[in-house]
XYZ file of C-alpha atoms in Angstrom:
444
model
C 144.809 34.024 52.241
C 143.055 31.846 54.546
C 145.510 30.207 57.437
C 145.971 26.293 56.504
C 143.942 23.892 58.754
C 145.704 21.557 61.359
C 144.350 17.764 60.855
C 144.849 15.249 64.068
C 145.823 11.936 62.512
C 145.043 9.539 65.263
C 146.118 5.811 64.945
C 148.389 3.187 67.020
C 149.841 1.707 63.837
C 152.779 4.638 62.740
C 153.197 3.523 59.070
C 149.774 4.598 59.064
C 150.145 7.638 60.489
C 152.711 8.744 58.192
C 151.596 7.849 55.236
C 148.117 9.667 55.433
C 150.755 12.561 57.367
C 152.488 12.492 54.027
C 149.711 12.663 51.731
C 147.466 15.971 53.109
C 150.942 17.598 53.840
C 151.207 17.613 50.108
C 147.331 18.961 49.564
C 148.200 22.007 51.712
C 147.350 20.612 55.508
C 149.260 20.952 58.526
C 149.195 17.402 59.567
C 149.863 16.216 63.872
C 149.731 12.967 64.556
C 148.845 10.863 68.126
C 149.365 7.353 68.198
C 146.866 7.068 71.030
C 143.256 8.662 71.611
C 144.099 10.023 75.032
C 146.832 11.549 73.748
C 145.671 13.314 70.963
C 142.544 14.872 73.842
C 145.459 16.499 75.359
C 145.538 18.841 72.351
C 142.217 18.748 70.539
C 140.453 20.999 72.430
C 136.639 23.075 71.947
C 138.393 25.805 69.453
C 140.769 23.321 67.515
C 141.337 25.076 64.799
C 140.634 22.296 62.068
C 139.506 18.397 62.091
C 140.489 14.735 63.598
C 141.342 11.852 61.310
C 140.826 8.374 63.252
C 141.095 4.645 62.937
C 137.974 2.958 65.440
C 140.030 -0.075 65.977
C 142.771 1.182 68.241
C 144.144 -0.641 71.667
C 142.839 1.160 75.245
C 140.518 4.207 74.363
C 138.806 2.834 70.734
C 137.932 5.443 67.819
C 134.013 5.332 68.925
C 135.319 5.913 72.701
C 137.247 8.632 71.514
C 134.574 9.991 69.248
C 132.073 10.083 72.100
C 134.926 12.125 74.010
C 135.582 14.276 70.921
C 131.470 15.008 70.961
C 131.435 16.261 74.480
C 134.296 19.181 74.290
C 133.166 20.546 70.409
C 129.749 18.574 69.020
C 130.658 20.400 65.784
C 134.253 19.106 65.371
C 134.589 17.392 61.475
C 135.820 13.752 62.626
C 136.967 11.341 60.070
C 136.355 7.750 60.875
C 138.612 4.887 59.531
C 137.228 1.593 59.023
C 138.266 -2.153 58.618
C 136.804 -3.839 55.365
C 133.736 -4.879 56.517
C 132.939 -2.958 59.454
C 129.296 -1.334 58.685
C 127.598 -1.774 62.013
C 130.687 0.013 63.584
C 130.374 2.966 60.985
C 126.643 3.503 61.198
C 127.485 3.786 65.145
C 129.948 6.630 64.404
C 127.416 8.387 62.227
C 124.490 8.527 65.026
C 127.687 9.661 67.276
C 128.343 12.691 65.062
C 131.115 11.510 62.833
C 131.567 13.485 59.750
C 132.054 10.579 57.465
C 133.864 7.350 57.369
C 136.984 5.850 55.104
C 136.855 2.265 54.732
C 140.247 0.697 54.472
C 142.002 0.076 51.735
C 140.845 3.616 51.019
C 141.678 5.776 48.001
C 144.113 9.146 49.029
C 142.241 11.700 46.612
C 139.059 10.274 48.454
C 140.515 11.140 51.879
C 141.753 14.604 50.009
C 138.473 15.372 49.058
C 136.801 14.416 52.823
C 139.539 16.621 54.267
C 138.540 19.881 52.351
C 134.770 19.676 52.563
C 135.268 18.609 56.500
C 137.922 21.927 57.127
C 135.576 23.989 55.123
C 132.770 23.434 57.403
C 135.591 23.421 60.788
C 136.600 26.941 59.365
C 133.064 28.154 58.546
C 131.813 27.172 62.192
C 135.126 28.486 63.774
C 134.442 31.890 61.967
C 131.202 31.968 62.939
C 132.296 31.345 66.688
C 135.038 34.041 66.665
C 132.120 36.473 65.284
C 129.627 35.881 67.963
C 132.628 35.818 70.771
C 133.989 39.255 69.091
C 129.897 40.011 69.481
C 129.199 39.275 72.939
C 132.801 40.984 74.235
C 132.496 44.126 72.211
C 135.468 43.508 69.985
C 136.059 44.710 66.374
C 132.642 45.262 64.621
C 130.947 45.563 67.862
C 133.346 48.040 69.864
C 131.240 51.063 67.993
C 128.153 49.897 69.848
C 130.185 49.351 73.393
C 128.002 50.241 76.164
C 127.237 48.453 79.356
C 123.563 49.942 79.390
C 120.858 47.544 80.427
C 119.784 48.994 76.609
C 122.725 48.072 74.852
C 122.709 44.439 76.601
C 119.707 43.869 75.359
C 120.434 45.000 72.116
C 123.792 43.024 71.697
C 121.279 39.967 72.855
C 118.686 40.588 70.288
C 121.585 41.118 67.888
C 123.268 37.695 68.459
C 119.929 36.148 68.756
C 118.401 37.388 65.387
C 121.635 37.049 63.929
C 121.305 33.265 63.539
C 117.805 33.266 62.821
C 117.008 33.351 58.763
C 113.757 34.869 58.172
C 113.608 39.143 57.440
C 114.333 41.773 60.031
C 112.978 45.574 60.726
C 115.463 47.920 62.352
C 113.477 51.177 64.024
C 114.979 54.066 66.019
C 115.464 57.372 65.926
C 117.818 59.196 63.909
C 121.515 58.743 64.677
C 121.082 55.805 67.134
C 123.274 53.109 64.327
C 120.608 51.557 62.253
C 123.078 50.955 59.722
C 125.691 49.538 62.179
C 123.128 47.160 63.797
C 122.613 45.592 60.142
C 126.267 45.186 59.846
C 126.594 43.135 63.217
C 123.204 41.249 62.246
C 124.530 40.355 58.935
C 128.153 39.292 60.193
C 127.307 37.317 63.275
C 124.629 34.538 60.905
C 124.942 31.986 58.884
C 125.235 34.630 55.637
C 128.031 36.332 57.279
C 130.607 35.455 54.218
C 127.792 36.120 51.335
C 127.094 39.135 50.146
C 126.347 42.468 51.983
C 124.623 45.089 49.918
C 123.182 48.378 51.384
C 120.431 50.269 49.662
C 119.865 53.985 50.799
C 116.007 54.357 49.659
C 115.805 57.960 50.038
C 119.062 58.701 48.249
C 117.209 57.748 44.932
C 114.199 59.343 42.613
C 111.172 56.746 41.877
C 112.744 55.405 38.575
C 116.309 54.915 39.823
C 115.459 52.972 42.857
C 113.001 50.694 40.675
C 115.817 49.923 38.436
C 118.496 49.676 41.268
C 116.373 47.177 43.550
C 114.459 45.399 40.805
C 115.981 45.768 37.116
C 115.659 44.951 34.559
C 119.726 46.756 34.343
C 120.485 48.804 30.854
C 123.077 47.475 28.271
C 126.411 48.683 29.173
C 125.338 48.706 33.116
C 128.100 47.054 35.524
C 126.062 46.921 39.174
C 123.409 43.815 38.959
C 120.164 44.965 40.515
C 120.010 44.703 44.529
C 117.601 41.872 45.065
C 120.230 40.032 42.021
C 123.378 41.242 43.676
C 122.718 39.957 46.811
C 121.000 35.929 46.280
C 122.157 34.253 49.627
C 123.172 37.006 50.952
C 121.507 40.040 52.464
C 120.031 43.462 51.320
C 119.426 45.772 53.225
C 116.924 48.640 52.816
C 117.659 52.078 54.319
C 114.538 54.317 55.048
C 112.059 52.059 53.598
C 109.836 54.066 54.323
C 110.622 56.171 51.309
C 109.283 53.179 49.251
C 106.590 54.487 46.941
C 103.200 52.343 47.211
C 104.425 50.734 44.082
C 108.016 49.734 44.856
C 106.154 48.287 48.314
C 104.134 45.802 46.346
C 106.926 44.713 43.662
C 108.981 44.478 47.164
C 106.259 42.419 48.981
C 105.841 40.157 45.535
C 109.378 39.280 45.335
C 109.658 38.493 49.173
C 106.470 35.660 48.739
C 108.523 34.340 46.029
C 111.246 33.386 47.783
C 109.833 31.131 49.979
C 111.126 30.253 53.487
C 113.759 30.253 54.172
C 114.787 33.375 52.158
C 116.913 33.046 49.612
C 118.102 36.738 49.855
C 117.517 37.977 53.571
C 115.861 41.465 54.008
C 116.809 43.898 56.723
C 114.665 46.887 56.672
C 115.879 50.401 58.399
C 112.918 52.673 59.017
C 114.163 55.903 60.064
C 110.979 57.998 60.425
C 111.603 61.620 61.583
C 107.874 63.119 61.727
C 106.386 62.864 65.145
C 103.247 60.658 65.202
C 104.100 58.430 62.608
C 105.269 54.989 62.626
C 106.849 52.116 60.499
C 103.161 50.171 60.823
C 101.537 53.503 59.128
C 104.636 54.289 57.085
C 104.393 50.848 55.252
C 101.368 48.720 53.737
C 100.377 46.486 56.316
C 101.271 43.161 54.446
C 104.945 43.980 53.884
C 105.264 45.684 57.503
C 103.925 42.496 58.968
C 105.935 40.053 56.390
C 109.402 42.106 57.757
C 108.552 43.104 61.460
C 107.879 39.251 62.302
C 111.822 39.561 63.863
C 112.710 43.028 64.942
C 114.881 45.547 66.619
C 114.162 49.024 67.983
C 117.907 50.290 68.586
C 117.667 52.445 72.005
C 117.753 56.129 71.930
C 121.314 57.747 73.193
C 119.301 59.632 76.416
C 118.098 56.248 77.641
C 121.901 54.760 77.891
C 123.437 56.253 81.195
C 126.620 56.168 81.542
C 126.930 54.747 77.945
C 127.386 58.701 77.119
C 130.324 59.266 79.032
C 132.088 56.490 77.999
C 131.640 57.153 74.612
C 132.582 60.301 74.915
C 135.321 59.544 76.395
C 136.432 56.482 73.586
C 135.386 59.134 70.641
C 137.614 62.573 71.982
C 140.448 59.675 72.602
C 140.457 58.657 69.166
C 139.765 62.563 67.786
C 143.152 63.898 70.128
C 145.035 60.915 68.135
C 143.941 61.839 64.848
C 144.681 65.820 65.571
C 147.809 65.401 67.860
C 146.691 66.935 70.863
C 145.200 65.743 74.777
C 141.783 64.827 74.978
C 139.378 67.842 76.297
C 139.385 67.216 80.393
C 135.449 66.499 81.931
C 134.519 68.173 84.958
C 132.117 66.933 87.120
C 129.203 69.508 86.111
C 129.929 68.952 82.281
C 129.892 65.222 83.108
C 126.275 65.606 84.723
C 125.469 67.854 81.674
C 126.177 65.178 79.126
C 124.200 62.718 81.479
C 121.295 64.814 81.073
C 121.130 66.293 77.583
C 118.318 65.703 75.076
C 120.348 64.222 72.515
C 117.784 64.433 69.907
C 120.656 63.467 67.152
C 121.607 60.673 69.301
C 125.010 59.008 68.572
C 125.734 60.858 65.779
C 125.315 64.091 67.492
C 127.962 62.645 70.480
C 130.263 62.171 67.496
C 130.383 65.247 66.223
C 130.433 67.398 69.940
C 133.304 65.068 70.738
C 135.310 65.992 67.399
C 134.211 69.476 68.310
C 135.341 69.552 71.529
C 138.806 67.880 70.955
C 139.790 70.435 68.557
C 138.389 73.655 71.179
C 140.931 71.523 73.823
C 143.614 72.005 71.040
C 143.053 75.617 70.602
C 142.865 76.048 74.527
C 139.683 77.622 74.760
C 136.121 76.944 75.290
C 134.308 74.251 77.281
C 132.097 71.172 76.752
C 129.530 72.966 78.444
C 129.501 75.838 75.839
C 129.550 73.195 73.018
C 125.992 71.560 74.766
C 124.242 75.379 75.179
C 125.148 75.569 71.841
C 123.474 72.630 70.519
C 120.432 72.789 73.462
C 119.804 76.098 73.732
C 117.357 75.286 76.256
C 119.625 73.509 78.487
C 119.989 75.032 82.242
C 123.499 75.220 83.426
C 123.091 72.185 85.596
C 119.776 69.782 84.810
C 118.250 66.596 87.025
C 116.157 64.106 86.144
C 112.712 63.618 88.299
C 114.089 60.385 90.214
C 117.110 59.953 89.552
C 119.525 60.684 92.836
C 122.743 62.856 92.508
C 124.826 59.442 93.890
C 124.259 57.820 90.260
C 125.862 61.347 88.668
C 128.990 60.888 91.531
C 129.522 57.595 90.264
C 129.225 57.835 86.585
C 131.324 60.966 86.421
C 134.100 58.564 89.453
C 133.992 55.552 87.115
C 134.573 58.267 83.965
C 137.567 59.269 85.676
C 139.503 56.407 86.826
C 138.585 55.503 83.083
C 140.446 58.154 81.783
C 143.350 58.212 83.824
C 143.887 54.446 83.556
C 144.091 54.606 80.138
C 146.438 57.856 79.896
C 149.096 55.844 81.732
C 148.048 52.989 80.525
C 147.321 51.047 83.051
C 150.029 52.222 85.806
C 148.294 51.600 89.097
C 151.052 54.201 90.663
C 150.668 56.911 88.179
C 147.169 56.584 88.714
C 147.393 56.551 92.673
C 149.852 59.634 92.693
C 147.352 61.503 89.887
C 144.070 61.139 91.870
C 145.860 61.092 95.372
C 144.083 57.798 95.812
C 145.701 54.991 98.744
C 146.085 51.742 96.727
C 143.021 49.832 98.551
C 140.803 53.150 97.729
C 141.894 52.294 94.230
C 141.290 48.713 94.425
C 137.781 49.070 95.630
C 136.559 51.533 93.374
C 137.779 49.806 90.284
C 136.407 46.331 91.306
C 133.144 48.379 91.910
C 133.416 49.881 88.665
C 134.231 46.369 86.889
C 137.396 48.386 85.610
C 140.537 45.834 84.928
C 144.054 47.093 84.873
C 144.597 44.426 82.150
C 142.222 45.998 79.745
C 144.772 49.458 79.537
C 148.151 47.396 79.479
């Protein structure tokens, strides 16, 4: 159940004040009241978590003063304007200000009940919103399975919150195992759709007939799933490997999209996940619906070209695999740490996944190497690999930062157990982790 929403009842007169205190404490609302303007801007603040009830006629700082000041820490703060009888001109002025609405005195309570919910609806909507582009940009929740601090993955966490909030269709591209799917989750959750409906579509999961029926209808008698492009009006479908799209299912799909208009009723995210070398979404798809869907887009970056992204990864995924199984995370040594650096990854993320769960339970058995797990999976790997340009200082300090990573967090942040571990001096310590952009408050 959502949490209630606070409402800031501002006005000098305090029979006032309770008695509209009184009357949304009954509807639900956890009512504050200020019987001054500059002391309610003590509390109301950019993240208030709900919406400001106030009388314009009020001695020292006025409602349309205090509106203007309102407008300046949160322009999308739901403020309720009281009114004298009479007072139009002063009204219309709080409406170009960015009032929500207005009450004109005597006003009716269920009118004031009714202004209250539609104006914490929209407070909690834009709050949620907020929180979801904030969890976004810091790599919280959704986002902390595509952490990364990759010039890649910035620009991808960019392109996510920037497409996010845009409304017209979206193509995904990458190469296998690189989190299509994932991206389309963060896309969907960050925009305006984020609490309308999410439905995923797996294209190549389904014969000709059954994906007709699935995407377009019309659905059988007795049939309990509406069809995709039904199921999910306002919200957003998503189409895995649309490439597997038959000619056919390409023009109903390009049809339905023109009828929609702009903006979209039902926003399209398209996942092309081609495998076969040479070939590309642009050939993959008829040119009309590749150009109606690419017009935004997002090519998710292959693991190889993240850096360091690997070993931290690595190191988050065997963390959360030694929890799961009971045992210590597998130990990196400096040559396996290079060797992850430098491998192919042709199964990208999903590949790292599954040598880290691999690798965890060798640790538990006590045998075996990371190393071992890599020829395994690239036969053609060398013992040790470069990369044509790259200098052996950028392998020091990715497999350094890796370490004090690791250590950090298996004492959770004790800078002595740390020190005594890695027989580093304190100021050694400092140094490195400021040059690392590690904080101890992040493993507390």
């Amino acid at each position: 159940m959502a949490k209630a929403m606070k409402i800031a009842i501002v006005d000098d007169e305090k029979d006032m004040r309770q008695s509209i205190s009184q009357w949304l404490a009954l509807s639900g609302y956890d009512t504050e009241s200020f019987a001054s303007a500059e002391e309610a801007l003590a509390t109301v603040g950019p993240d208030y978590p709900g919406i400001v009830i106030s009388d314009i006629k009020m001695p020292g700082m006025d409602g349309i003063q205090f509106l203007k000041k309102l407008m300046g820490v949160d322009s999308t703060l739901p403020v309720v304007m009281i009114t004298g009888h009479g007072d139009v001109p002063m009204a219309v002025e709080a409406m170009r200000i960015g009032a929500f609405d207005f009450l004109e005195k005597p006003f009716n309570p269920d009118r004031m009940s009714e202004l209250a919910k539609k104006a914490t609806n929209a407070r909690r909507l834009t709050l949620d919103n907020r929180q979801l582009r904030k969890e976004l940009s810091d790599g919280t929740q959704i986002m902390q399975k595509l952490i990364g601090s990759s010039p890649a993955m910035e620009r991808l966490r960019e392109d996510i919150l920037d497409l996010g909030q845009a409304d017209g269709h979206v193509l995904i591209d990458g190469e296998t195992g690189t989190g299509k799917t994932l991206v389309a989750h963060a896309l969907h959750a960050v925009g305006s759709r984020a609490g309308k409906k999410f439905v995923l579509l797996p294209c190549a999961a389904m014969d000709e007939p059954t994906l007709m029926k699935r995407l377009f209808g019309p659905m059988e008698e007795g049939d309990v799933v509406l069809p995709a492009m039904e199921e999910a009006r306002g919200g957003t479908l998503v189409l895995e490997d649309i490439e597997a799209l038959s000619d056919q299912a390409q023009a109903r799909l390009l049809s339905v999209i023109n009828e929609q208009g702009n903006p979209p009723e039902t926003r399209i995210v398209a996942i092309c996940n081609l495998q076969d070398e040479g070939k590309t979404c642009e050939t993959a798809l008829r040119s009309d619906l590749f150009y109606r869907l690419a017009a935004l887009r997002i090519t998710v970056p292959p693991l190889r070209q993240r850096g360091e992204d690997i070993l931290t990864l690595f190191t988050r995924l065997s963390e959360q695999y030694a929890e799961e199984y009971g045992c210590d995370a597998p130990e990196v040594s400096a040559q396996e740490a290079a060797q992850l650096l430098q491998a192919p990854w042709p199964g990208n993320v999903r590949q790292l996944i599954n040598l880290a769960e691999r690798a965890t339970l060798q640790s538990r058995r006590g045998s075996g190497t990371i190393a071992s797990l890599l020829m395994n999976d690239h036969e053609e790997m060398k013992p040790v690999m470069t990369t044509e340009g790259k200098p052996l200082k950028e392998y020091v300090e990715a497999f350094e930062r890796m370490l004090i990573d690791n250590t950090m967090r298996r004492h959770k942040g004790s800078i002595s157990a740390v020190m005594e571990e890695l027989c580093l001096p304190r100021r050694t310590l400092n140094e490195k982790m400021a040059k690392y952009s590690l904080q101890r408050s992040d493993y507390l």
